[in-house]
Amino acid sequence: MKRALFVHAHPDDETINNGATMAQLVEDGVAVTLVTCTRGEEGEVLVPDLAHLASHAEDGLGAHREIELAEAMKALGVKDHRFLAKPGEYRDSGMIGSPQNDNPNCFWRIDVETGARKLAAIIDEIRPQVMVTYDEFGGYGHPDHIQTHRVAMRAAELASWKIQKIYWNIMPKSVVAKGMAAMKEQGSDFFGTDNIDDLPFVKDDSFVTTVIHAPNQVDKKMAAMKAHATQISLDGPFFALSNNLGVQVFGDEYYTLVKGVKAAVASTDNLEQDLFAGIEI
């Protein structure tokens, strides 16, 4: 059976980066496992009625985001989703340079080998042929994303089960450029800059090896995004972008293959369209 492992830092990262891919894999009969490294305790609360959950108030956001994640996974059809550690053990580290980085319980400060051994045990349990996580910069430099990359890549080395293909999430420059142009036409400063090179998460198109084109999964992805209500506003930029670009943004998800052999592709763009391409099950 085909088995895929997605390793993310906080609840909602999985939906933003891989929601359409995960939903499509589930529909195709692939066993999908999500491991989330923190509970996102330091996230901003966008719902006024839930402001009391913030870390500087009652500090109940982590528990609430567990519920949001469960609802999001229900929308995507993912039944196996788990956290890397128990509540309070690997805490959200906040943004780089923030006081939360100094918390001895934050994920940024964990021993990578210890975290990797926890994840390696999961790898040996579920035996995925494919793993998806972040690049060494964590996509955009968040300390928990960087640490997730370190833990995931080390876990793949430590595990007895050898993963055949490892992918990193990627956002190609050409796709972001289309988004910038569309939002600018609407008078929106969605990206906060007119210079695409100012955006830390953008990568040159040459790094893209694989695209998952799943327009039929957009509704599921949007439902999962709505489930993360404390983090993603229904009238905020994500949904504004979707109204302008639709499946061009949310139906296509991009990856770079960093372990394994890229499958031969008979297409004009020479991109894989299946994370399991070339794998013999």
PDB file of C-alpha atoms in Angstrom:
ATOM      1  CA  MET A   1       0.000   0.000   0.000  1.00  0.00           C
ATOM      2  CA  LYS A   2       1.166   3.544  -0.716  1.00  0.00           C
ATOM      3  CA  ARG A   3       1.922   5.515   2.455  1.00  0.00           C
ATOM      4  CA  ALA A   4       2.820   9.206   2.764  1.00  0.00           C
ATOM      5  CA  LEU A   5       4.093  11.140   5.787  1.00  0.00           C
ATOM      6  CA  PHE A   6       3.716  14.920   6.116  1.00  0.00           C
ATOM      7  CA  VAL A   7       5.729  16.643   8.868  1.00  0.00           C
ATOM      8  CA  HIS A   8       4.717  20.178   9.861  1.00  0.00           C
ATOM      9  CA  ALA A   9       5.448  22.716  12.576  1.00  0.00           C
ATOM     10  CA  HIS A  10       2.009  24.061  13.584  1.00  0.00           C
ATOM     11  CA  PRO A  11      -1.658  23.289  12.965  1.00  0.00           C
ATOM     12  CA  ASP A  12      -2.705  25.002   9.681  1.00  0.00           C
ATOM     13  CA  ASP A  13       0.733  24.656   8.024  1.00  0.00           C
ATOM     14  CA  GLU A  14      -0.340  21.331   6.569  1.00  0.00           C
ATOM     15  CA  THR A  15      -3.476  22.754   4.978  1.00  0.00           C
ATOM     16  CA  ILE A  16      -1.824  25.845   3.526  1.00  0.00           C
ATOM     17  CA  ASN A  17       1.084  23.892   2.048  1.00  0.00           C
ATOM     18  CA  ASN A  18      -0.353  20.477   1.232  1.00  0.00           C
ATOM     19  CA  GLY A  19      -4.137  20.476   1.696  1.00  0.00           C
ATOM     20  CA  ALA A  20      -5.013  19.642  -1.906  1.00  0.00           C
ATOM     21  CA  THR A  21      -2.239  17.053  -2.124  1.00  0.00           C
ATOM     22  CA  MET A  22      -3.334  15.312   1.063  1.00  0.00           C
ATOM     23  CA  ALA A  23      -6.980  15.247   0.011  1.00  0.00           C
ATOM     24  CA  GLN A  24      -6.063  13.852  -3.407  1.00  0.00           C
ATOM     25  CA  LEU A  25      -3.860  11.162  -1.897  1.00  0.00           C
ATOM     26  CA  VAL A  26      -6.653  10.097   0.449  1.00  0.00           C
ATOM     27  CA  GLU A  27      -9.078   9.935  -2.468  1.00  0.00           C
ATOM     28  CA  ASP A  28      -6.556   7.806  -4.371  1.00  0.00           C
ATOM     29  CA  GLY A  29      -6.384   5.300  -1.525  1.00  0.00           C
ATOM     30  CA  VAL A  30      -3.020   6.359  -0.100  1.00  0.00           C
ATOM     31  CA  ALA A  31      -2.498   6.033   3.663  1.00  0.00           C
ATOM     32  CA  VAL A  32      -1.689   9.575   4.805  1.00  0.00           C
ATOM     33  CA  THR A  33      -0.123  10.416   8.163  1.00  0.00           C
ATOM     34  CA  LEU A  34       0.363  13.941   9.484  1.00  0.00           C
ATOM     35  CA  VAL A  35       2.799  14.672  12.309  1.00  0.00           C
ATOM     36  CA  THR A  36       2.610  18.171  13.808  1.00  0.00           C
ATOM     37  CA  CYS A  37       5.555  19.233  15.956  1.00  0.00           C
ATOM     38  CA  THR A  38       3.893  21.939  18.098  1.00  0.00           C
ATOM     39  CA  ARG A  39       0.368  23.003  18.954  1.00  0.00           C
ATOM     40  CA  GLY A  40       0.846  26.587  17.803  1.00  0.00           C
ATOM     41  CA  GLU A  41       0.433  28.062  21.268  1.00  0.00           C
ATOM     42  CA  GLU A  42       1.956  31.403  20.279  1.00  0.00           C
ATOM     43  CA  GLY A  43      -0.219  32.018  17.222  1.00  0.00           C
ATOM     44  CA  GLU A  44      -2.206  35.211  16.765  1.00  0.00           C
ATOM     45  CA  VAL A  45      -5.903  34.827  17.575  1.00  0.00           C
ATOM     46  CA  LEU A  46      -7.990  36.309  14.763  1.00  0.00           C
ATOM     47  CA  VAL A  47     -11.384  35.571  16.359  1.00  0.00           C
ATOM     48  CA  PRO A  48     -12.248  38.350  18.874  1.00  0.00           C
ATOM     49  CA  ASP A  49     -14.463  36.056  20.944  1.00  0.00           C
ATOM     50  CA  LEU A  50     -11.496  33.726  21.434  1.00  0.00           C
ATOM     51  CA  ALA A  51      -8.912  36.388  22.277  1.00  0.00           C
ATOM     52  CA  HIS A  52      -8.776  35.082  25.828  1.00  0.00           C
ATOM     53  CA  LEU A  53      -7.016  31.946  24.535  1.00  0.00           C
ATOM     54  CA  ALA A  54      -3.861  33.863  23.563  1.00  0.00           C
ATOM     55  CA  SER A  55      -0.589  32.961  25.256  1.00  0.00           C
ATOM     56  CA  HIS A  56      -0.431  36.316  27.035  1.00  0.00           C
ATOM     57  CA  ALA A  57      -3.926  35.745  28.477  1.00  0.00           C
ATOM     58  CA  GLU A  58      -5.265  32.296  29.436  1.00  0.00           C
ATOM     59  CA  ASP A  59      -2.748  30.442  27.258  1.00  0.00           C
ATOM     60  CA  GLY A  60      -5.368  28.027  25.967  1.00  0.00           C
ATOM     61  CA  LEU A  61      -4.728  28.380  22.251  1.00  0.00           C
ATOM     62  CA  GLY A  62      -2.781  25.148  21.894  1.00  0.00           C
ATOM     63  CA  ALA A  63      -5.657  23.003  23.099  1.00  0.00           C
ATOM     64  CA  HIS A  64      -8.075  24.897  20.863  1.00  0.00           C
ATOM     65  CA  ARG A  65      -5.857  24.447  17.833  1.00  0.00           C
ATOM     66  CA  GLU A  66      -5.882  20.698  18.443  1.00  0.00           C
ATOM     67  CA  ILE A  67      -9.646  20.859  17.828  1.00  0.00           C
ATOM     68  CA  GLU A  68      -9.174  23.019  14.727  1.00  0.00           C
ATOM     69  CA  LEU A  69      -6.621  20.577  13.347  1.00  0.00           C
ATOM     70  CA  ALA A  70      -8.949  17.626  13.911  1.00  0.00           C
ATOM     71  CA  GLU A  71     -11.706  19.432  12.001  1.00  0.00           C
ATOM     72  CA  ALA A  72      -9.322  20.325   9.181  1.00  0.00           C
ATOM     73  CA  MET A  73      -8.165  16.732   8.861  1.00  0.00           C
ATOM     74  CA  LYS A  74     -11.783  15.605   8.801  1.00  0.00           C
ATOM     75  CA  ALA A  75     -12.339  17.958   5.855  1.00  0.00           C
ATOM     76  CA  LEU A  76      -9.327  16.528   4.018  1.00  0.00           C
ATOM     77  CA  GLY A  77     -10.171  12.935   4.911  1.00  0.00           C
ATOM     78  CA  VAL A  78      -6.943  12.316   6.837  1.00  0.00           C
ATOM     79  CA  LYS A  79      -7.551   9.887   9.690  1.00  0.00           C
ATOM     80  CA  ASP A  80      -4.009   9.499  11.084  1.00  0.00           C
ATOM     81  CA  HIS A  81      -2.844  12.800  12.524  1.00  0.00           C
ATOM     82  CA  ARG A  82      -0.709  13.063  15.629  1.00  0.00           C
ATOM     83  CA  PHE A  83       1.565  15.411  17.542  1.00  0.00           C
ATOM     84  CA  LEU A  84       5.265  14.720  17.958  1.00  0.00           C
ATOM     85  CA  ALA A  85       5.114  15.225  21.723  1.00  0.00           C
ATOM     86  CA  LYS A  86       2.650  15.611  24.582  1.00  0.00           C
ATOM     87  CA  PRO A  87       1.131  19.042  25.418  1.00  0.00           C
ATOM     88  CA  GLY A  88       3.684  21.489  26.797  1.00  0.00           C
ATOM     89  CA  GLU A  89       6.679  19.371  25.820  1.00  0.00           C
ATOM     90  CA  TYR A  90       7.389  20.948  22.418  1.00  0.00           C
ATOM     91  CA  ARG A  91       5.921  24.415  22.629  1.00  0.00           C
ATOM     92  CA  ASP A  92       5.493  26.899  19.789  1.00  0.00           C
ATOM     93  CA  SER A  93       8.627  29.071  19.653  1.00  0.00           C
ATOM     94  CA  GLY A  94       7.097  32.215  18.223  1.00  0.00           C
ATOM     95  CA  MET A  95       8.816  34.243  15.522  1.00  0.00           C
ATOM     96  CA  ILE A  96      12.591  34.489  15.307  1.00  0.00           C
ATOM     97  CA  GLY A  97      14.072  36.824  17.904  1.00  0.00           C
ATOM     98  CA  SER A  98      10.954  36.873  20.084  1.00  0.00           C
ATOM     99  CA  PRO A  99      11.096  36.235  23.857  1.00  0.00           C
ATOM    100  CA  GLN A 100       9.291  32.921  23.280  1.00  0.00           C
ATOM    101  CA  ASN A 101      12.499  31.633  21.662  1.00  0.00           C
ATOM    102  CA  ASP A 102      14.055  31.650  25.125  1.00  0.00           C
ATOM    103  CA  ASN A 103      11.458  29.334  26.648  1.00  0.00           C
ATOM    104  CA  PRO A 104      13.310  26.114  27.551  1.00  0.00           C
ATOM    105  CA  ASN A 105      10.250  24.104  26.486  1.00  0.00           C
ATOM    106  CA  CYS A 106       9.981  25.661  23.034  1.00  0.00           C
ATOM    107  CA  PHE A 107      10.553  23.516  19.978  1.00  0.00           C
ATOM    108  CA  TRP A 108      13.395  25.737  18.765  1.00  0.00           C
ATOM    109  CA  ARG A 109      15.455  24.690  21.801  1.00  0.00           C
ATOM    110  CA  ILE A 110      14.841  20.948  21.762  1.00  0.00           C
ATOM    111  CA  ASP A 111      17.628  18.463  21.202  1.00  0.00           C
ATOM    112  CA  VAL A 112      17.288  17.554  17.514  1.00  0.00           C
ATOM    113  CA  GLU A 113      18.423  13.979  18.088  1.00  0.00           C
ATOM    114  CA  THR A 114      15.728  13.443  20.713  1.00  0.00           C
ATOM    115  CA  GLY A 115      13.004  14.852  18.484  1.00  0.00           C
ATOM    116  CA  ALA A 116      14.304  12.900  15.512  1.00  0.00           C
ATOM    117  CA  ARG A 117      14.183   9.643  17.445  1.00  0.00           C
ATOM    118  CA  LYS A 118      10.529  10.285  18.279  1.00  0.00           C
ATOM    119  CA  LEU A 119       9.740  10.836  14.610  1.00  0.00           C
ATOM    120  CA  ALA A 120      11.912   7.913  13.520  1.00  0.00           C
ATOM    121  CA  ALA A 121       9.770   5.636  15.688  1.00  0.00           C
ATOM    122  CA  ILE A 122       6.695   6.850  13.813  1.00  0.00           C
ATOM    123  CA  ILE A 123       8.447   6.283  10.491  1.00  0.00           C
ATOM    124  CA  ASP A 124       9.267   2.715  11.497  1.00  0.00           C
ATOM    125  CA  GLU A 125       5.667   2.204  12.574  1.00  0.00           C
ATOM    126  CA  ILE A 126       3.903   3.508   9.451  1.00  0.00           C
ATOM    127  CA  ARG A 127       6.656   2.795   6.861  1.00  0.00           C
ATOM    128  CA  PRO A 128       6.004   5.612   4.390  1.00  0.00           C
ATOM    129  CA  GLN A 129       7.532   5.509   0.945  1.00  0.00           C
ATOM    130  CA  VAL A 130       7.240   9.311   0.699  1.00  0.00           C
ATOM    131  CA  MET A 131       7.846  12.118   3.200  1.00  0.00           C
ATOM    132  CA  VAL A 132       7.059  15.835   2.774  1.00  0.00           C
ATOM    133  CA  THR A 133       8.429  18.622   4.954  1.00  0.00           C
ATOM    134  CA  TYR A 134      10.180  22.038   4.719  1.00  0.00           C
ATOM    135  CA  ASP A 135      13.500  23.098   3.253  1.00  0.00           C
ATOM    136  CA  GLU A 136      16.447  24.094   5.428  1.00  0.00           C
ATOM    137  CA  PHE A 137      15.093  27.655   5.707  1.00  0.00           C
ATOM    138  CA  GLY A 138      11.714  26.363   6.861  1.00  0.00           C
ATOM    139  CA  GLY A 139      10.018  27.994   3.879  1.00  0.00           C
ATOM    140  CA  TYR A 140      10.227  31.508   5.286  1.00  0.00           C
ATOM    141  CA  GLY A 141      12.540  31.379   8.286  1.00  0.00           C
ATOM    142  CA  HIS A 142      10.211  30.573  11.180  1.00  0.00           C
ATOM    143  CA  PRO A 143      12.307  28.829  13.863  1.00  0.00           C
ATOM    144  CA  ASP A 144       9.798  26.007  14.296  1.00  0.00           C
ATOM    145  CA  HIS A 145       9.780  25.353  10.551  1.00  0.00           C
ATOM    146  CA  ILE A 146      13.572  25.249  10.478  1.00  0.00           C
ATOM    147  CA  GLN A 147      13.603  22.885  13.451  1.00  0.00           C
ATOM    148  CA  THR A 148      10.942  20.713  11.828  1.00  0.00           C
ATOM    149  CA  HIS A 149      13.186  20.400   8.784  1.00  0.00           C
ATOM    150  CA  ARG A 150      16.113  19.359  10.964  1.00  0.00           C
ATOM    151  CA  VAL A 151      14.088  16.832  12.931  1.00  0.00           C
ATOM    152  CA  ALA A 152      12.412  15.337   9.863  1.00  0.00           C
ATOM    153  CA  MET A 153      15.595  14.963   7.834  1.00  0.00           C
ATOM    154  CA  ARG A 154      17.496  13.472  10.758  1.00  0.00           C
ATOM    155  CA  ALA A 155      14.617  11.114  11.543  1.00  0.00           C
ATOM    156  CA  ALA A 156      14.752   9.795   7.981  1.00  0.00           C
ATOM    157  CA  GLU A 157      18.418   8.966   8.579  1.00  0.00           C
ATOM    158  CA  LEU A 158      17.804   7.315  11.961  1.00  0.00           C
ATOM    159  CA  ALA A 159      14.785   5.226  11.028  1.00  0.00           C
ATOM    160  CA  SER A 160      15.268   1.567  10.161  1.00  0.00           C
ATOM    161  CA  TRP A 161      12.636   1.976   7.428  1.00  0.00           C
ATOM    162  CA  LYS A 162      14.190   3.846   4.526  1.00  0.00           C
ATOM    163  CA  ILE A 163      11.963   6.412   2.869  1.00  0.00           C
ATOM    164  CA  GLN A 164      12.333   6.272  -0.894  1.00  0.00           C
ATOM    165  CA  LYS A 165      11.441   9.861  -1.793  1.00  0.00           C
ATOM    166  CA  ILE A 166      11.613  13.046   0.299  1.00  0.00           C
ATOM    167  CA  TYR A 167      10.084  16.285  -0.896  1.00  0.00           C
ATOM    168  CA  TRP A 168      10.247  19.840   0.385  1.00  0.00           C
ATOM    169  CA  ASN A 169       7.387  22.307  -0.054  1.00  0.00           C
ATOM    170  CA  ILE A 170       8.177  25.055  -2.533  1.00  0.00           C
ATOM    171  CA  MET A 171       6.451  28.188  -3.830  1.00  0.00           C
ATOM    172  CA  PRO A 172       7.714  29.017  -7.346  1.00  0.00           C
ATOM    173  CA  LYS A 173       8.374  32.582  -8.367  1.00  0.00           C
ATOM    174  CA  SER A 174       6.124  32.436 -11.437  1.00  0.00           C
ATOM    175  CA  VAL A 175       3.095  31.435  -9.366  1.00  0.00           C
ATOM    176  CA  VAL A 176       3.658  34.164  -6.788  1.00  0.00           C
ATOM    177  CA  ALA A 177       4.157  36.709  -9.563  1.00  0.00           C
ATOM    178  CA  LYS A 178       0.691  35.874 -10.931  1.00  0.00           C
ATOM    179  CA  GLY A 179      -0.757  36.311  -7.456  1.00  0.00           C
ATOM    180  CA  MET A 180       0.947  39.657  -6.993  1.00  0.00           C
ATOM    181  CA  ALA A 181      -0.345  40.918 -10.323  1.00  0.00           C
ATOM    182  CA  ALA A 182      -3.904  39.759  -9.668  1.00  0.00           C
ATOM    183  CA  MET A 183      -4.064  41.302  -6.209  1.00  0.00           C
ATOM    184  CA  LYS A 184      -2.494  44.546  -7.414  1.00  0.00           C
ATOM    185  CA  GLU A 185      -5.252  44.838 -10.017  1.00  0.00           C
ATOM    186  CA  GLN A 186      -7.733  44.659  -7.138  1.00  0.00           C
ATOM    187  CA  GLY A 187      -5.896  47.419  -5.270  1.00  0.00           C
ATOM    188  CA  SER A 188      -4.676  44.975  -2.649  1.00  0.00           C
ATOM    189  CA  ASP A 189      -1.295  45.098  -0.926  1.00  0.00           C
ATOM    190  CA  PHE A 190      -1.589  41.392  -0.091  1.00  0.00           C
ATOM    191  CA  PHE A 191       2.156  40.724  -0.414  1.00  0.00           C
ATOM    192  CA  GLY A 192       3.331  43.994   1.123  1.00  0.00           C
ATOM    193  CA  THR A 193       5.822  44.648  -1.678  1.00  0.00           C
ATOM    194  CA  ASP A 194       6.046  45.080  -5.436  1.00  0.00           C
ATOM    195  CA  ASN A 195       9.406  43.308  -5.537  1.00  0.00           C
ATOM    196  CA  ILE A 196       9.016  39.548  -5.614  1.00  0.00           C
ATOM    197  CA  ASP A 197      12.615  39.115  -4.458  1.00  0.00           C
ATOM    198  CA  ASP A 198      11.619  40.679  -1.121  1.00  0.00           C
ATOM    199  CA  LEU A 199       9.521  37.597  -0.324  1.00  0.00           C
ATOM    200  CA  PRO A 200      11.600  35.024   1.603  1.00  0.00           C
ATOM    201  CA  PHE A 201       9.390  32.048   0.757  1.00  0.00           C
ATOM    202  CA  VAL A 202       9.662  32.399  -3.028  1.00  0.00           C
ATOM    203  CA  LYS A 203      11.982  30.076  -4.938  1.00  0.00           C
ATOM    204  CA  ASP A 204      13.151  30.098  -8.523  1.00  0.00           C
ATOM    205  CA  ASP A 205      11.063  27.881 -10.779  1.00  0.00           C
ATOM    206  CA  SER A 206      14.135  25.788 -11.541  1.00  0.00           C
ATOM    207  CA  PHE A 207      13.845  24.206  -8.077  1.00  0.00           C
ATOM    208  CA  VAL A 208      10.407  22.750  -8.826  1.00  0.00           C
ATOM    209  CA  THR A 209      10.500  19.052  -9.653  1.00  0.00           C
ATOM    210  CA  THR A 210       6.897  18.119  -8.930  1.00  0.00           C
ATOM    211  CA  VAL A 211       3.445  19.657  -9.076  1.00  0.00           C
ATOM    212  CA  ILE A 212       0.239  18.161  -7.752  1.00  0.00           C
ATOM    213  CA  HIS A 213      -2.641  19.488  -9.833  1.00  0.00           C
ATOM    214  CA  ALA A 214      -5.790  18.796  -7.814  1.00  0.00           C
ATOM    215  CA  PRO A 215      -8.529  21.279  -8.756  1.00  0.00           C
ATOM    216  CA  ASN A 216     -11.190  18.838  -7.573  1.00  0.00           C
ATOM    217  CA  GLN A 217      -9.779  19.079  -4.041  1.00  0.00           C
ATOM    218  CA  VAL A 218      -9.982  22.863  -3.684  1.00  0.00           C
ATOM    219  CA  ASP A 219     -13.310  22.773  -1.845  1.00  0.00           C
ATOM    220  CA  LYS A 220     -11.864  20.350   0.715  1.00  0.00           C
ATOM    221  CA  LYS A 221      -8.766  22.490   1.140  1.00  0.00           C
ATOM    222  CA  MET A 222     -10.854  25.619   1.626  1.00  0.00           C
ATOM    223  CA  ALA A 223     -13.021  23.831   4.194  1.00  0.00           C
ATOM    224  CA  ALA A 224      -9.879  22.771   6.037  1.00  0.00           C
ATOM    225  CA  MET A 225      -8.570  26.338   5.986  1.00  0.00           C
ATOM    226  CA  LYS A 226     -11.849  27.563   7.430  1.00  0.00           C
ATOM    227  CA  ALA A 227     -11.477  25.013  10.229  1.00  0.00           C
ATOM    228  CA  HIS A 228      -8.326  26.864  11.332  1.00  0.00           C
ATOM    229  CA  ALA A 229     -10.475  29.851  12.234  1.00  0.00           C
ATOM    230  CA  THR A 230      -8.186  31.358  14.859  1.00  0.00           C
ATOM    231  CA  GLN A 231      -5.395  31.617  12.288  1.00  0.00           C
ATOM    232  CA  ILE A 232      -7.042  32.201   8.902  1.00  0.00           C
ATOM    233  CA  SER A 233      -9.688  34.912   8.544  1.00  0.00           C
ATOM    234  CA  LEU A 234     -12.584  34.238   6.190  1.00  0.00           C
ATOM    235  CA  ASP A 235     -12.338  37.804   4.913  1.00  0.00           C
ATOM    236  CA  GLY A 236      -8.540  37.858   5.071  1.00  0.00           C
ATOM    237  CA  PRO A 237      -5.849  37.665   2.403  1.00  0.00           C
ATOM    238  CA  PHE A 238      -5.917  33.905   1.780  1.00  0.00           C
ATOM    239  CA  PHE A 239      -9.547  33.949   0.776  1.00  0.00           C
ATOM    240  CA  ALA A 240      -9.132  37.209  -1.122  1.00  0.00           C
ATOM    241  CA  LEU A 241      -6.398  35.541  -3.120  1.00  0.00           C
ATOM    242  CA  SER A 242      -8.572  32.507  -3.772  1.00  0.00           C
ATOM    243  CA  ASN A 243     -11.359  34.711  -5.099  1.00  0.00           C
ATOM    244  CA  ASN A 244      -8.944  36.233  -7.581  1.00  0.00           C
ATOM    245  CA  LEU A 245      -6.998  33.165  -8.672  1.00  0.00           C
ATOM    246  CA  GLY A 246      -9.073  30.171  -7.560  1.00  0.00           C
ATOM    247  CA  VAL A 247      -7.535  26.797  -8.369  1.00  0.00           C
ATOM    248  CA  GLN A 248      -4.463  28.480  -9.811  1.00  0.00           C
ATOM    249  CA  VAL A 249      -3.398  29.086  -6.202  1.00  0.00           C
ATOM    250  CA  PHE A 250      -5.118  26.427  -4.146  1.00  0.00           C
ATOM    251  CA  GLY A 251      -5.473  23.559  -6.630  1.00  0.00           C
ATOM    252  CA  ASP A 252      -1.774  23.363  -7.508  1.00  0.00           C
ATOM    253  CA  GLU A 253       0.902  22.555  -4.914  1.00  0.00           C
ATOM    254  CA  TYR A 254       4.607  22.467  -5.685  1.00  0.00           C
ATOM    255  CA  TYR A 255       7.538  20.411  -4.434  1.00  0.00           C
ATOM    256  CA  THR A 256      11.235  19.858  -4.881  1.00  0.00           C
ATOM    257  CA  LEU A 257      12.549  16.292  -4.683  1.00  0.00           C
ATOM    258  CA  VAL A 258      15.601  16.100  -2.412  1.00  0.00           C
ATOM    259  CA  LYS A 259      15.932  12.336  -1.918  1.00  0.00           C
ATOM    260  CA  GLY A 260      15.161   9.668  -4.451  1.00  0.00           C
ATOM    261  CA  VAL A 261      15.086   9.574  -8.223  1.00  0.00           C
ATOM    262  CA  LYS A 262      12.867  11.877 -10.210  1.00  0.00           C
ATOM    263  CA  ALA A 263      10.602   9.838 -12.431  1.00  0.00           C
ATOM    264  CA  ALA A 264      10.819  10.197 -16.197  1.00  0.00           C
ATOM    265  CA  VAL A 265       8.100  12.617 -17.237  1.00  0.00           C
ATOM    266  CA  ALA A 266       6.456  12.873 -20.640  1.00  0.00           C
ATOM    267  CA  SER A 267       5.204  16.447 -20.437  1.00  0.00           C
ATOM    268  CA  THR A 268       6.240  19.836 -21.736  1.00  0.00           C
ATOM    269  CA  ASP A 269       7.148  21.193 -18.277  1.00  0.00           C
ATOM    270  CA  ASN A 270       9.072  18.031 -17.287  1.00  0.00           C
ATOM    271  CA  LEU A 271       7.485  18.011 -13.814  1.00  0.00           C
ATOM    272  CA  GLU A 272       6.359  14.952 -11.907  1.00  0.00           C
ATOM    273  CA  GLN A 273       2.636  14.981 -11.168  1.00  0.00           C
ATOM    274  CA  ASP A 274       2.662  12.200  -8.602  1.00  0.00           C
ATOM    275  CA  LEU A 275       4.701  12.042  -5.391  1.00  0.00           C
ATOM    276  CA  PHE A 276       4.918   8.270  -5.833  1.00  0.00           C
ATOM    277  CA  ALA A 277       6.093   8.412  -9.454  1.00  0.00           C
ATOM    278  CA  GLY A 278       8.756   5.795 -10.072  1.00  0.00           C
ATOM    279  CA  ILE A 279       8.216   3.985  -6.776  1.00  0.00           C
ATOM    280  CA  GLU A 280       7.512   0.271  -6.926  1.00  0.00           C
ATOM    281  CA  ILE A 281       5.077  -0.702  -4.167  1.00  0.00           C
TER     282      ILE A 281
END
